[in-house]
Tab-separated table of C-alpha atoms in Angstrom:
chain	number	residue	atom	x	y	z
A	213	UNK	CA	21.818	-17.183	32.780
A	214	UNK	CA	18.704	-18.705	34.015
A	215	UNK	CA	18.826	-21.940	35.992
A	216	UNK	CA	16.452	-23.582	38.700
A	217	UNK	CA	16.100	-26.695	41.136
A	218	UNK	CA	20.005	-26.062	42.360
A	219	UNK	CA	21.070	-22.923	40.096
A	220	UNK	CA	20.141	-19.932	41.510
A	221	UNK	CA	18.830	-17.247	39.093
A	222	UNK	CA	20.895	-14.352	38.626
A	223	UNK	CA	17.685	-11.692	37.213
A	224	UNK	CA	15.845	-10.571	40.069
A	225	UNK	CA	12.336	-11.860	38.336
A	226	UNK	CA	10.082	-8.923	40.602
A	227	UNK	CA	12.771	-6.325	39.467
A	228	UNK	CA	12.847	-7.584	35.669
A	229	UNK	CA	8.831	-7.800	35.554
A	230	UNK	CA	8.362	-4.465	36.922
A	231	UNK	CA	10.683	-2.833	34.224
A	232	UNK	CA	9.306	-4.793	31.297
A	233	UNK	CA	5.751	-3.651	32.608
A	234	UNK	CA	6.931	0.235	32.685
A	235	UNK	CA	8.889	0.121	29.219
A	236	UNK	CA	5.721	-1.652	27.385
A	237	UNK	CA	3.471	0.937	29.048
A	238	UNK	CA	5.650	3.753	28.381
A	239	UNK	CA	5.647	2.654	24.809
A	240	UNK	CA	2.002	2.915	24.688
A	241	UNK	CA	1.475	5.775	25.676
A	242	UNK	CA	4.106	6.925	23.236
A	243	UNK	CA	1.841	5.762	20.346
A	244	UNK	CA	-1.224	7.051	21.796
A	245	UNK	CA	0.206	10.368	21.817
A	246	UNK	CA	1.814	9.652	18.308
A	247	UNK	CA	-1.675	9.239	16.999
A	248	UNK	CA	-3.122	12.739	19.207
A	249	UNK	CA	-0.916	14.387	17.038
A	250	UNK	CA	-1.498	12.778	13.560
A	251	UNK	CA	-5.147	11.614	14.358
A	252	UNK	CA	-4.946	10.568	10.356
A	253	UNK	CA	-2.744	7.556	11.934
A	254	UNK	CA	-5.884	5.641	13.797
A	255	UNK	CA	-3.285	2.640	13.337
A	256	UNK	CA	-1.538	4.453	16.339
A	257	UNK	CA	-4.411	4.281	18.578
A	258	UNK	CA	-4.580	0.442	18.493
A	259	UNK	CA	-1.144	-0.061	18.665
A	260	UNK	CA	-0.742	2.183	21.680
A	261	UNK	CA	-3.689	0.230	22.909
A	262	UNK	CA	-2.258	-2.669	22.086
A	263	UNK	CA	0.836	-2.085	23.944
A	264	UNK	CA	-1.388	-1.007	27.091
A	265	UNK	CA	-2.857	-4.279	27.179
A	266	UNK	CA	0.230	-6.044	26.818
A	267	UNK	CA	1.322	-3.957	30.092
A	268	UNK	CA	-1.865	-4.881	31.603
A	269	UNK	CA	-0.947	-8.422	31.186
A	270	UNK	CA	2.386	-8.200	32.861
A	271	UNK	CA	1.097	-7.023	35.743
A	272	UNK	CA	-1.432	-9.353	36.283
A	273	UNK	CA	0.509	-11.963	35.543
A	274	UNK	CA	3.205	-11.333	37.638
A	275	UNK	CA	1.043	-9.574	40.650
A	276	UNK	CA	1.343	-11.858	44.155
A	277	UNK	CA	-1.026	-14.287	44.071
A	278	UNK	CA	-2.033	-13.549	47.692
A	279	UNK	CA	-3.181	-10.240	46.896
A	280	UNK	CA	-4.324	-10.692	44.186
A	281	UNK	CA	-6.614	-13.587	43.151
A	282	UNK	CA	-6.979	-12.936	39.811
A	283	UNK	CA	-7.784	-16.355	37.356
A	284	UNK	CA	-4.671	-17.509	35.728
A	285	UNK	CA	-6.675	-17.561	32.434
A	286	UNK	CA	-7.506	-13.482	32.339
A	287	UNK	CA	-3.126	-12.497	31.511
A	288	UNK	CA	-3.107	-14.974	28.812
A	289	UNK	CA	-6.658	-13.877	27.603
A	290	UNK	CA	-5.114	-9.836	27.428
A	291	UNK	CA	-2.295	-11.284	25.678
A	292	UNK	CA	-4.210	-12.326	22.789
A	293	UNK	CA	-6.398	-9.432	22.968
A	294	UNK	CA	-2.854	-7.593	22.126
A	295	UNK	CA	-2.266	-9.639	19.517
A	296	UNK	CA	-5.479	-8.671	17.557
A	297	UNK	CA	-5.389	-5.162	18.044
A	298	UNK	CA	-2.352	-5.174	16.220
A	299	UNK	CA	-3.664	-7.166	13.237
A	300	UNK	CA	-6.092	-4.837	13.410
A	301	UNK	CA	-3.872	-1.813	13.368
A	302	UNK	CA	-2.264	-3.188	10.381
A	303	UNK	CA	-5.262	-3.565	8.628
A	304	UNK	CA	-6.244	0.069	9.467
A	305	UNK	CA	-2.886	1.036	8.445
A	306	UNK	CA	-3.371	-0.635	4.814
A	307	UNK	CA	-6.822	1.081	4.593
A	308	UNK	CA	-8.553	-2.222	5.335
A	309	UNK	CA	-12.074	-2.555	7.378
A	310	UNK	CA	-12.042	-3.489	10.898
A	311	UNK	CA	-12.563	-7.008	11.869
A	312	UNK	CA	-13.359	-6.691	16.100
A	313	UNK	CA	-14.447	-10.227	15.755
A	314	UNK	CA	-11.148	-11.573	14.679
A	315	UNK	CA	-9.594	-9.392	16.886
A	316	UNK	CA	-11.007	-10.809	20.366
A	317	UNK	CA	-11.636	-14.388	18.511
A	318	UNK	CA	-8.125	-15.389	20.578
A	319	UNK	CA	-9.057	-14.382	23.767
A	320	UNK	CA	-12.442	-16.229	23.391
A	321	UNK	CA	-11.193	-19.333	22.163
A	322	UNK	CA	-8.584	-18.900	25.178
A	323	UNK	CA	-10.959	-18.542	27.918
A	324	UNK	CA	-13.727	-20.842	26.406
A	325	UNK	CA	-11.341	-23.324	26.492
A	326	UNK	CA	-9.629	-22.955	29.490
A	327	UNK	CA	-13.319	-23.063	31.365
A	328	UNK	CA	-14.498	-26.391	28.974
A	329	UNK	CA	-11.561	-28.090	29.591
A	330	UNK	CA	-10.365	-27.206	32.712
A	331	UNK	CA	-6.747	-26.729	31.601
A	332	UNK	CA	-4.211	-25.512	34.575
A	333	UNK	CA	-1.830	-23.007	34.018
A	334	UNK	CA	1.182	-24.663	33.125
A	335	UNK	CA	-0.504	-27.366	31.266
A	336	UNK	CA	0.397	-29.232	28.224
A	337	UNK	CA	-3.192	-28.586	26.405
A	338	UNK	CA	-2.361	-24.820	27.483
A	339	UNK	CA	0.445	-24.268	25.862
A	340	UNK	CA	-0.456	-25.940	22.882
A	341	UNK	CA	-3.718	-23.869	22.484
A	342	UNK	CA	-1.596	-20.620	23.321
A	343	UNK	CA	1.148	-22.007	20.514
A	344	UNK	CA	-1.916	-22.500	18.015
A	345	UNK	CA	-3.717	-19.132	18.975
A	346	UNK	CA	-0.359	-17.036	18.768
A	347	UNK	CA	0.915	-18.676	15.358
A	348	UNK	CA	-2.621	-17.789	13.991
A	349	UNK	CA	-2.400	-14.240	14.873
A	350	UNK	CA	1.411	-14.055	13.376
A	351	UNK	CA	0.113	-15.327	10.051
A	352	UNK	CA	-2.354	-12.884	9.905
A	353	UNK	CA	0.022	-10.336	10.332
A	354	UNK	CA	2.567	-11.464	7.576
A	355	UNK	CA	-0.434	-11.938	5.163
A	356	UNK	CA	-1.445	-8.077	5.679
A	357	UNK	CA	1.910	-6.935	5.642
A	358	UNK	CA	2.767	-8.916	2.387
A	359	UNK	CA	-0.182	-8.443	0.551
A	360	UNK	CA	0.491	-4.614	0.767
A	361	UNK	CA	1.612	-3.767	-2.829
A	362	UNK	CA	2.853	-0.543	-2.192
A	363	UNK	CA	6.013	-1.234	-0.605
A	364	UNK	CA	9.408	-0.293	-0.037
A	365	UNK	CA	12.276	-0.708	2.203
A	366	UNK	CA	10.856	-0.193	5.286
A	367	UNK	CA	7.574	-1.956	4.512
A	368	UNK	CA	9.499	-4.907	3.406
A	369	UNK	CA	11.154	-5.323	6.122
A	370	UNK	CA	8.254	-4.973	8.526
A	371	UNK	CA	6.393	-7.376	6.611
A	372	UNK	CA	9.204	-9.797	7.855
A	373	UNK	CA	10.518	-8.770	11.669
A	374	UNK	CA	7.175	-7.517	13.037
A	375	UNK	CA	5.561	-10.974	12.822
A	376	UNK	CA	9.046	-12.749	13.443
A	377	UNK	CA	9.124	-10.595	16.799
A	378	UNK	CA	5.519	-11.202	17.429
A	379	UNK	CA	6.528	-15.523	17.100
A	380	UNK	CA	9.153	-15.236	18.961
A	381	UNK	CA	8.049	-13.612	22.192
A	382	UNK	CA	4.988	-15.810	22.880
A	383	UNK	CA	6.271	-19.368	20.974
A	384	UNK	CA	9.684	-19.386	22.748
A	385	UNK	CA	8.539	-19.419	26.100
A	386	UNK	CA	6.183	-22.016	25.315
A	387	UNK	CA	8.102	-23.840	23.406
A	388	UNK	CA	10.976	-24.222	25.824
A	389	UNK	CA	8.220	-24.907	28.698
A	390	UNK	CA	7.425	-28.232	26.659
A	391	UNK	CA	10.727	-28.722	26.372
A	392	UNK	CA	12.489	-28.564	28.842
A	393	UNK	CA	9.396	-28.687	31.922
A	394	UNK	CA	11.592	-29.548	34.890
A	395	UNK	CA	14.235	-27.133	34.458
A	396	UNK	CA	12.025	-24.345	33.140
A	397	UNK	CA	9.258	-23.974	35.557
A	398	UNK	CA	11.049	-21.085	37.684
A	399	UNK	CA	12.522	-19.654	34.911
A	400	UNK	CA	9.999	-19.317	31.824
A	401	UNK	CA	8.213	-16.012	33.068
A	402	UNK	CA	11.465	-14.711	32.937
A	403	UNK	CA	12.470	-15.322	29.565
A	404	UNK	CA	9.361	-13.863	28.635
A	405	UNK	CA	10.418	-10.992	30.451
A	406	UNK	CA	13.316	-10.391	28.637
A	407	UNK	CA	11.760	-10.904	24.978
A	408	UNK	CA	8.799	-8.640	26.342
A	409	UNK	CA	11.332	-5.893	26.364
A	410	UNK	CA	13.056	-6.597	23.234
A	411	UNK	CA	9.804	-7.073	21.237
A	412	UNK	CA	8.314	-4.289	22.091
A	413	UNK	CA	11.313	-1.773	21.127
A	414	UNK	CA	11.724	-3.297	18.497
A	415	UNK	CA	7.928	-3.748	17.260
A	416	UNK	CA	7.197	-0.037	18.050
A	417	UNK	CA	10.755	1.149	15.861
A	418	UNK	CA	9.193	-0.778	12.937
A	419	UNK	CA	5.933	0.897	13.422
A	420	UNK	CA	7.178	4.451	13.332
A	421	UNK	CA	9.381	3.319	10.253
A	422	UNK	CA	6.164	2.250	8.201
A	423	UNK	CA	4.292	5.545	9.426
A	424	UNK	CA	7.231	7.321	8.249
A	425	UNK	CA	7.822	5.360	5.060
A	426	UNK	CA	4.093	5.649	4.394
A	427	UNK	CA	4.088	9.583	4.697
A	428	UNK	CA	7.238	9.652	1.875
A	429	UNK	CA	5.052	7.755	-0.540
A	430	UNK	CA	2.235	10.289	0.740
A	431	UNK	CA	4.268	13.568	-0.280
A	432	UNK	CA	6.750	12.205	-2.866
A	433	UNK	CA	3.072	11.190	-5.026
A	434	UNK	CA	1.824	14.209	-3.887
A	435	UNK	CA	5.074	16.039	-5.048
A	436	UNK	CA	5.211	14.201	-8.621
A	437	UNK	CA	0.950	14.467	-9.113
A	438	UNK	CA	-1.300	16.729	-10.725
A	439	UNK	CA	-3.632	17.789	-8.211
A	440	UNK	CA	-6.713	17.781	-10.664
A	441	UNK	CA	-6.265	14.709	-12.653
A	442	UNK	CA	-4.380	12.514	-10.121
A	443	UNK	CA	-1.835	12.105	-13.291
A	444	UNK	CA	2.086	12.321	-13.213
A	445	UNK	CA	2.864	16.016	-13.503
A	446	UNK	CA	5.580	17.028	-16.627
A	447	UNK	CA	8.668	16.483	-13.795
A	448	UNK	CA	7.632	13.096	-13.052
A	449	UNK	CA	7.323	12.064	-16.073
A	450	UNK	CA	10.399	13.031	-17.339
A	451	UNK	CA	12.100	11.103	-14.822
A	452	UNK	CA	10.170	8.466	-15.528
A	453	UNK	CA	10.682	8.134	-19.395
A	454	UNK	CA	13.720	8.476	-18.913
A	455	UNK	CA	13.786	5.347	-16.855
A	456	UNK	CA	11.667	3.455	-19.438
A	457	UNK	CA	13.813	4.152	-22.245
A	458	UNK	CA	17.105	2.684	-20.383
A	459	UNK	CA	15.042	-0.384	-19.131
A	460	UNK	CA	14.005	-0.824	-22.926
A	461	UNK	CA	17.594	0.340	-24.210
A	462	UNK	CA	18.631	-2.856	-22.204
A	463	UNK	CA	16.206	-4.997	-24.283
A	464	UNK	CA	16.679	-3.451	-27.665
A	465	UNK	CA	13.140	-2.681	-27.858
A	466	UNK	CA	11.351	0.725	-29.115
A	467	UNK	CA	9.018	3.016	-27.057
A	468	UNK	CA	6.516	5.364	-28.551
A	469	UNK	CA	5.373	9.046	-27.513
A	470	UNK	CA	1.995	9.544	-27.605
A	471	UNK	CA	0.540	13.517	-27.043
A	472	UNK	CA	-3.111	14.026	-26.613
A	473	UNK	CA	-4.382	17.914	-26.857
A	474	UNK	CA	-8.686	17.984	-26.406
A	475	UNK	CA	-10.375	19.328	-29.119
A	476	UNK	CA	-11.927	22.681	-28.591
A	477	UNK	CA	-11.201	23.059	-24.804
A	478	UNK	CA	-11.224	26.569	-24.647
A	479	UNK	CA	-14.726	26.635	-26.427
A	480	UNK	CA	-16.064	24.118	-23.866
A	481	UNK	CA	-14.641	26.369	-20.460
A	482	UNK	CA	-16.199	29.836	-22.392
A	483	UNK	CA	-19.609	27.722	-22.778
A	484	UNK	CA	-20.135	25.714	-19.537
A	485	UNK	CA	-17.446	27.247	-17.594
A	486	UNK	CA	-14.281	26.407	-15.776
A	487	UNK	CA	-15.574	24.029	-13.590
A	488	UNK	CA	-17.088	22.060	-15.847
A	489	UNK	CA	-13.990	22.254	-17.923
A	490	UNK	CA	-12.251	20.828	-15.320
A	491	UNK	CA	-15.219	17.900	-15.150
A	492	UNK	CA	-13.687	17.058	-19.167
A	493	UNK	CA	-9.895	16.812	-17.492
A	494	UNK	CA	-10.935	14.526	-15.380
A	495	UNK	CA	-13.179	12.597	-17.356
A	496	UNK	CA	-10.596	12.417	-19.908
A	497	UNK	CA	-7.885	11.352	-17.207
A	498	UNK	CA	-10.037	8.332	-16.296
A	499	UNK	CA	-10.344	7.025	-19.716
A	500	UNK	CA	-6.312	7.315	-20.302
A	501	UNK	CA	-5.551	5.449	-17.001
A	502	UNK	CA	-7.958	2.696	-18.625
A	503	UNK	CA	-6.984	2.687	-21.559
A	504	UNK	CA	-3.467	2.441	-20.653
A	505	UNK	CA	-1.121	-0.667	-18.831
A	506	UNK	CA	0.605	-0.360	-15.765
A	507	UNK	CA	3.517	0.152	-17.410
A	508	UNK	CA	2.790	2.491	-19.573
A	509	UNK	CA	3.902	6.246	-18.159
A	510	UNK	CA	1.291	8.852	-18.431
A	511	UNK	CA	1.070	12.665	-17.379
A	512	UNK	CA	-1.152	16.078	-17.600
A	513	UNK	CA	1.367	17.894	-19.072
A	514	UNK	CA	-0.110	21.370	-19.198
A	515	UNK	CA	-3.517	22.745	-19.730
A	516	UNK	CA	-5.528	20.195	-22.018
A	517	UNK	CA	-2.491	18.379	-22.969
A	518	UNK	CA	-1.157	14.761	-21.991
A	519	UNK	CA	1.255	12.710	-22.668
A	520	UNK	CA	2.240	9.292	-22.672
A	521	UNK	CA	5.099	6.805	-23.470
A	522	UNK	CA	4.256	3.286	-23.614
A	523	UNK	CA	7.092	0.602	-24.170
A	524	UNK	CA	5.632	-0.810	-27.637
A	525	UNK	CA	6.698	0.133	-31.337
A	526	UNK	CA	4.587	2.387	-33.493
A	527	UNK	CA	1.625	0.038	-34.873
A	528	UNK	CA	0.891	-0.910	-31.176
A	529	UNK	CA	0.879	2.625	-30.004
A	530	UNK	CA	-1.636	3.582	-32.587
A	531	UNK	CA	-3.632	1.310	-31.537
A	532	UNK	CA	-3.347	2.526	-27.911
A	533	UNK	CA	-4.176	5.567	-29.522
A	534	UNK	CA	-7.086	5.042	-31.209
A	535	UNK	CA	-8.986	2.819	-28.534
A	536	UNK	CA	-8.508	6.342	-26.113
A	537	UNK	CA	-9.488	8.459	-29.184
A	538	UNK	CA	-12.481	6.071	-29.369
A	539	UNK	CA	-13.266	6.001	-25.617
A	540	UNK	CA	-13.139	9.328	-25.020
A	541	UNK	CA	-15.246	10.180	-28.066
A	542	UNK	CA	-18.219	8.147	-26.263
A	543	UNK	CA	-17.212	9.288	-22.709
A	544	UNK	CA	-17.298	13.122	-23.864
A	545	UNK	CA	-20.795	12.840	-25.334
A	546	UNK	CA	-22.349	13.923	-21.661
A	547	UNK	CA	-19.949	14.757	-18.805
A	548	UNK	CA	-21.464	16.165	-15.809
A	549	UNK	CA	-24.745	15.953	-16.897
A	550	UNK	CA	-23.612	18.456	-19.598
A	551	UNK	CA	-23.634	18.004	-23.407
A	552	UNK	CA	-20.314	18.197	-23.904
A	553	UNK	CA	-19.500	16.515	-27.171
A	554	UNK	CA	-15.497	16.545	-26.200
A	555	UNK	CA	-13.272	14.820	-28.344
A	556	UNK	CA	-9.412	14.361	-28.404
A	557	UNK	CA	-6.696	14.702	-31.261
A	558	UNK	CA	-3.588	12.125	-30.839
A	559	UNK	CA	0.185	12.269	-32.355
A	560	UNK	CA	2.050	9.372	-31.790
A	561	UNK	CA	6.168	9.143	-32.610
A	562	UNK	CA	8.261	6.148	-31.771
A	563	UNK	CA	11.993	5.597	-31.217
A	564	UNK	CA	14.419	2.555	-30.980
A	565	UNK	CA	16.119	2.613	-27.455
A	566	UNK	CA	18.217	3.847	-26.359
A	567	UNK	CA	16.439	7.623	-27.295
A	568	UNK	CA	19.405	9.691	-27.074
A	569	UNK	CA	16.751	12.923	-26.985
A	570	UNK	CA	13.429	12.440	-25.375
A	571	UNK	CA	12.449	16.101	-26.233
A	572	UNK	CA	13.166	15.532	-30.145
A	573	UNK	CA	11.128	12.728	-30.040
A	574	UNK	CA	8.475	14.525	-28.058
A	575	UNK	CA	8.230	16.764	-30.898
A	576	UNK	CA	8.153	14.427	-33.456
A	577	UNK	CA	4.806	13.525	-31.686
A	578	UNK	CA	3.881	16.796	-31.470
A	579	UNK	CA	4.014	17.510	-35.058
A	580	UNK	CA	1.534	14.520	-35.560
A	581	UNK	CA	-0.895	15.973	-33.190
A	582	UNK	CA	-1.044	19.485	-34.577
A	583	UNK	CA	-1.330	17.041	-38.263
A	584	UNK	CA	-4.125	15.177	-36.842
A	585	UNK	CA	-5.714	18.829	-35.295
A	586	UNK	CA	-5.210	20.427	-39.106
A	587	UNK	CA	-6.678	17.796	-40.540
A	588	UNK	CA	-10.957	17.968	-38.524
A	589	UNK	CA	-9.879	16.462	-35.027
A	590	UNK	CA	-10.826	13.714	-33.283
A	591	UNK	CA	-8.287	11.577	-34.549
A	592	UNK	CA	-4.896	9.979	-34.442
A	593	UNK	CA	-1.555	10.844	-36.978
A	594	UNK	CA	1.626	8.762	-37.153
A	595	UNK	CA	5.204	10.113	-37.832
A	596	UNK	CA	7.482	8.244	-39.487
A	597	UNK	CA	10.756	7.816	-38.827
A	598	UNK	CA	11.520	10.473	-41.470
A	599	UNK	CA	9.010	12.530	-39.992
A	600	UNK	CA	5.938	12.406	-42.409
A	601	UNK	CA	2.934	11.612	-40.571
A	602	UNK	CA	-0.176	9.372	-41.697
A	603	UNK	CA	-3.397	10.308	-40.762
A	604	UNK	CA	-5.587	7.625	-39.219
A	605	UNK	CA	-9.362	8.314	-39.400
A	606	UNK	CA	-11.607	8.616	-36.705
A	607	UNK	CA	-13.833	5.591	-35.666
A	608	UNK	CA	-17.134	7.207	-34.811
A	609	UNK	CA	-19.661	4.215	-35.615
A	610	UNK	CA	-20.884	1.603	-33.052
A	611	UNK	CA	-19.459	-1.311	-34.503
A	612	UNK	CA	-16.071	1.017	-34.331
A	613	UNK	CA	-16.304	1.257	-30.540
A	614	UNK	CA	-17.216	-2.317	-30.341
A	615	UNK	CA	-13.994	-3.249	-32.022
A	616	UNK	CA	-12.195	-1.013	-30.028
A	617	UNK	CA	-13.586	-2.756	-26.726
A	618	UNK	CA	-12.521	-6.114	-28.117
A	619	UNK	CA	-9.038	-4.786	-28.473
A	620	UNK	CA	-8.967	-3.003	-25.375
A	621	UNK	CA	-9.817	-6.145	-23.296
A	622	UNK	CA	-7.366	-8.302	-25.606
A	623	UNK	CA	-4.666	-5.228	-24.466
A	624	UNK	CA	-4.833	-6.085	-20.917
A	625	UNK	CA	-4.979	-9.540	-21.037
A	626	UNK	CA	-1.671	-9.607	-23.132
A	627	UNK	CA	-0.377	-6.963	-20.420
């Protein structure tokens, strides 16, 4: 549709510029008010900024010239201005420190070299500095969207279009001025136009999708947590063991139950009081999360109990067992600048997927705890598969909880 030098152009280039201008503005003030109303979301502010710029740039660039005698180098120099508030939006988004220096780094480099080497608008040096500057900003994109581990659907697939669309609307332009110079001169700016439009539609819907996809995660984890430990709650974890033992029925493999109950918990709240009984649940909660892999499942599941299924057969889970037994036992000694002395009795059951009753085997576990509770505490008990349960004494000496260490940091390097 675009043609020059005998071809007349059939977009009105002053009508098309003054439309992209107003739909990238509009859009920025969208997100600005976006993040006035969920001020958690800074990430909006520098995107709606962002898009203001990019606006800002527009009109400068395609203001009359004999009006206004603005510098050719100051549009190009918002553009990349843009482009670094939103890397730095992402960043923000992803909980990641500010970096203002990397932001305006583009627009420096820009005019700095523009003045040094006196390059005119259209020039060859230009376009290849703009190509260079542009493709480093993209990259920097991708590599905070990817490195995000969190992600799902929609985070996925911003990690991929949003710097994609950022490319595309700055390196096509330029790339078809070197191209094609003679027949593109009258007709670049309004390519640009057009992807200006499409970019930022599209940019801004992918935004609002990773806002929204972030604020699932926020009150789905929020929805399957236990507010005081930061653990699965008992619903979670159901659905979760239930998804271990099919991924593990699949394989053939066994899991293992392992319940923890703390050892005189209702002596420590009547001594040092509720809140420091809460101090021992969270104290205790830290050492399971380190004791345990990632893919182990674990969960408050009530009062002073927690549970946990780990995808390993019955000698491995004791061991599990008895490093947290052991961790805990040194971890309780003070907690909160309180004398604690906590401790933690562990019964440990283990099945052959596929478990055809998770509860049953829960209570095969269960019976080894209150074993391992009748029998002093502070200690670990095994059910068989008949049911009988073997009592595993407590490690309580130093070279104990060195050995346990040694195992511990042998755990997560096989993990």
């Amino acid at each position: 549709m675009l043609v020059d030098n005998g071809i007349s152009s059939q977009l009105d280039l002053p009508t098309l510029s003054f439309a992209a201008m107003c739909l990238v503005a509009m859009l920025g003030i969208f997100l600005i008010v976006a993040w006035l109303q969920q001020r958690d979301v800074r990430a909006f502010a520098w995107w709606g900024s962002a898009y203001l710029i990019g606006a800002s740039s527009m009109a400068l660039w395609s203001a009359p010239t004999q009006l206004f005698r603005i510098p050719p180098v100051i549009p190009g120099a918002f553009i990349f201005i843009a482009c670094g508030m939103i890397w730095n939006g992402v960043r923000i988004f992803h909980g990641r420190p500010l970096s203002i220096t990397a932001a305006f780094a583009g627009a420096v480099i820009w005019v700095g070299a523009s003045e040094v080497l006196a390059l005119t608008p259209f020039e060859m040096g230009r376009i290849v500095l703009g190509t260079i500057v542009v493709t480093g900003y993209t990259f920097a994109i991708a590599f905070e969207l990817g490195r995000e581990r969190r992600r799902t659907l929609y985070s996925k697939t911003a990690a991929v279009v949003v710097p994609c669309l950022h490319a595309g609307i700055f390196l096509l332009p330029l790339a078809l001025r070197a191209m094609l110079p003679d027949v593109f001169v009258g007709g670049w700016l309004t390519v640009f136009m057009l992807e200006s439009m499409i970019y930022a539609v599209g940019t801004a819907f992918i935004m609002l999708l990773m806002v929204k996809d972030h604020d699932v995660l926020v009150y789905r984890t929020a929805a399957n947590s236990d507010h005081l430990t930061g653990l699965l709650n008992r619903r979670a974890f159901q659905e979760g063991a239930l998804g271990l033992c099919a991924r593990m029925a699949r394989k053939r493999q066994r899991v293992s139950i392992l319940m923890f109950d703390l050892d005189h918990f209702k002596s420590i709240n009547d001594r040092f009081g509720h809140a420091i009984g809460d101090e021992v649940l969270r104290a205790f909660a830290h050492v399971i999360r380190t004791s345990m892999r990632a893919n182990d499942i674990v969960a408050r599941f009530g009062g002073e109990e927690f549970v946990a299924i780990v995808p390993a057969d019955l000698a491995t889970a004791v061991r599990i067992a008895e490093r947290t037994r052991a961790f805990f036992q040194l971890a309780g000694v003070v907690i909160a600048d309180h004398p604690i002395g906590a401790t933690v009795s562990i019964g440990v059951a283990e099945a052959l997927a596929p478990v055809s009753d998770l509860e049953e085997l829960m209570e095969r576990a269960d019976v080894a705890l209150y074993r391992a509770k009748n029998e002093g505490r502070n200690r670990v008990c095994a059910a068989g598969q008949e049911g009988a349960s073997e009592a595993i004494p407590a490690v309580a000496d130093a070279a104990g909880a060195g050995d346990t260490a040694d195992e511990a940091r042998a755990y997560e390097m096989a993990a």
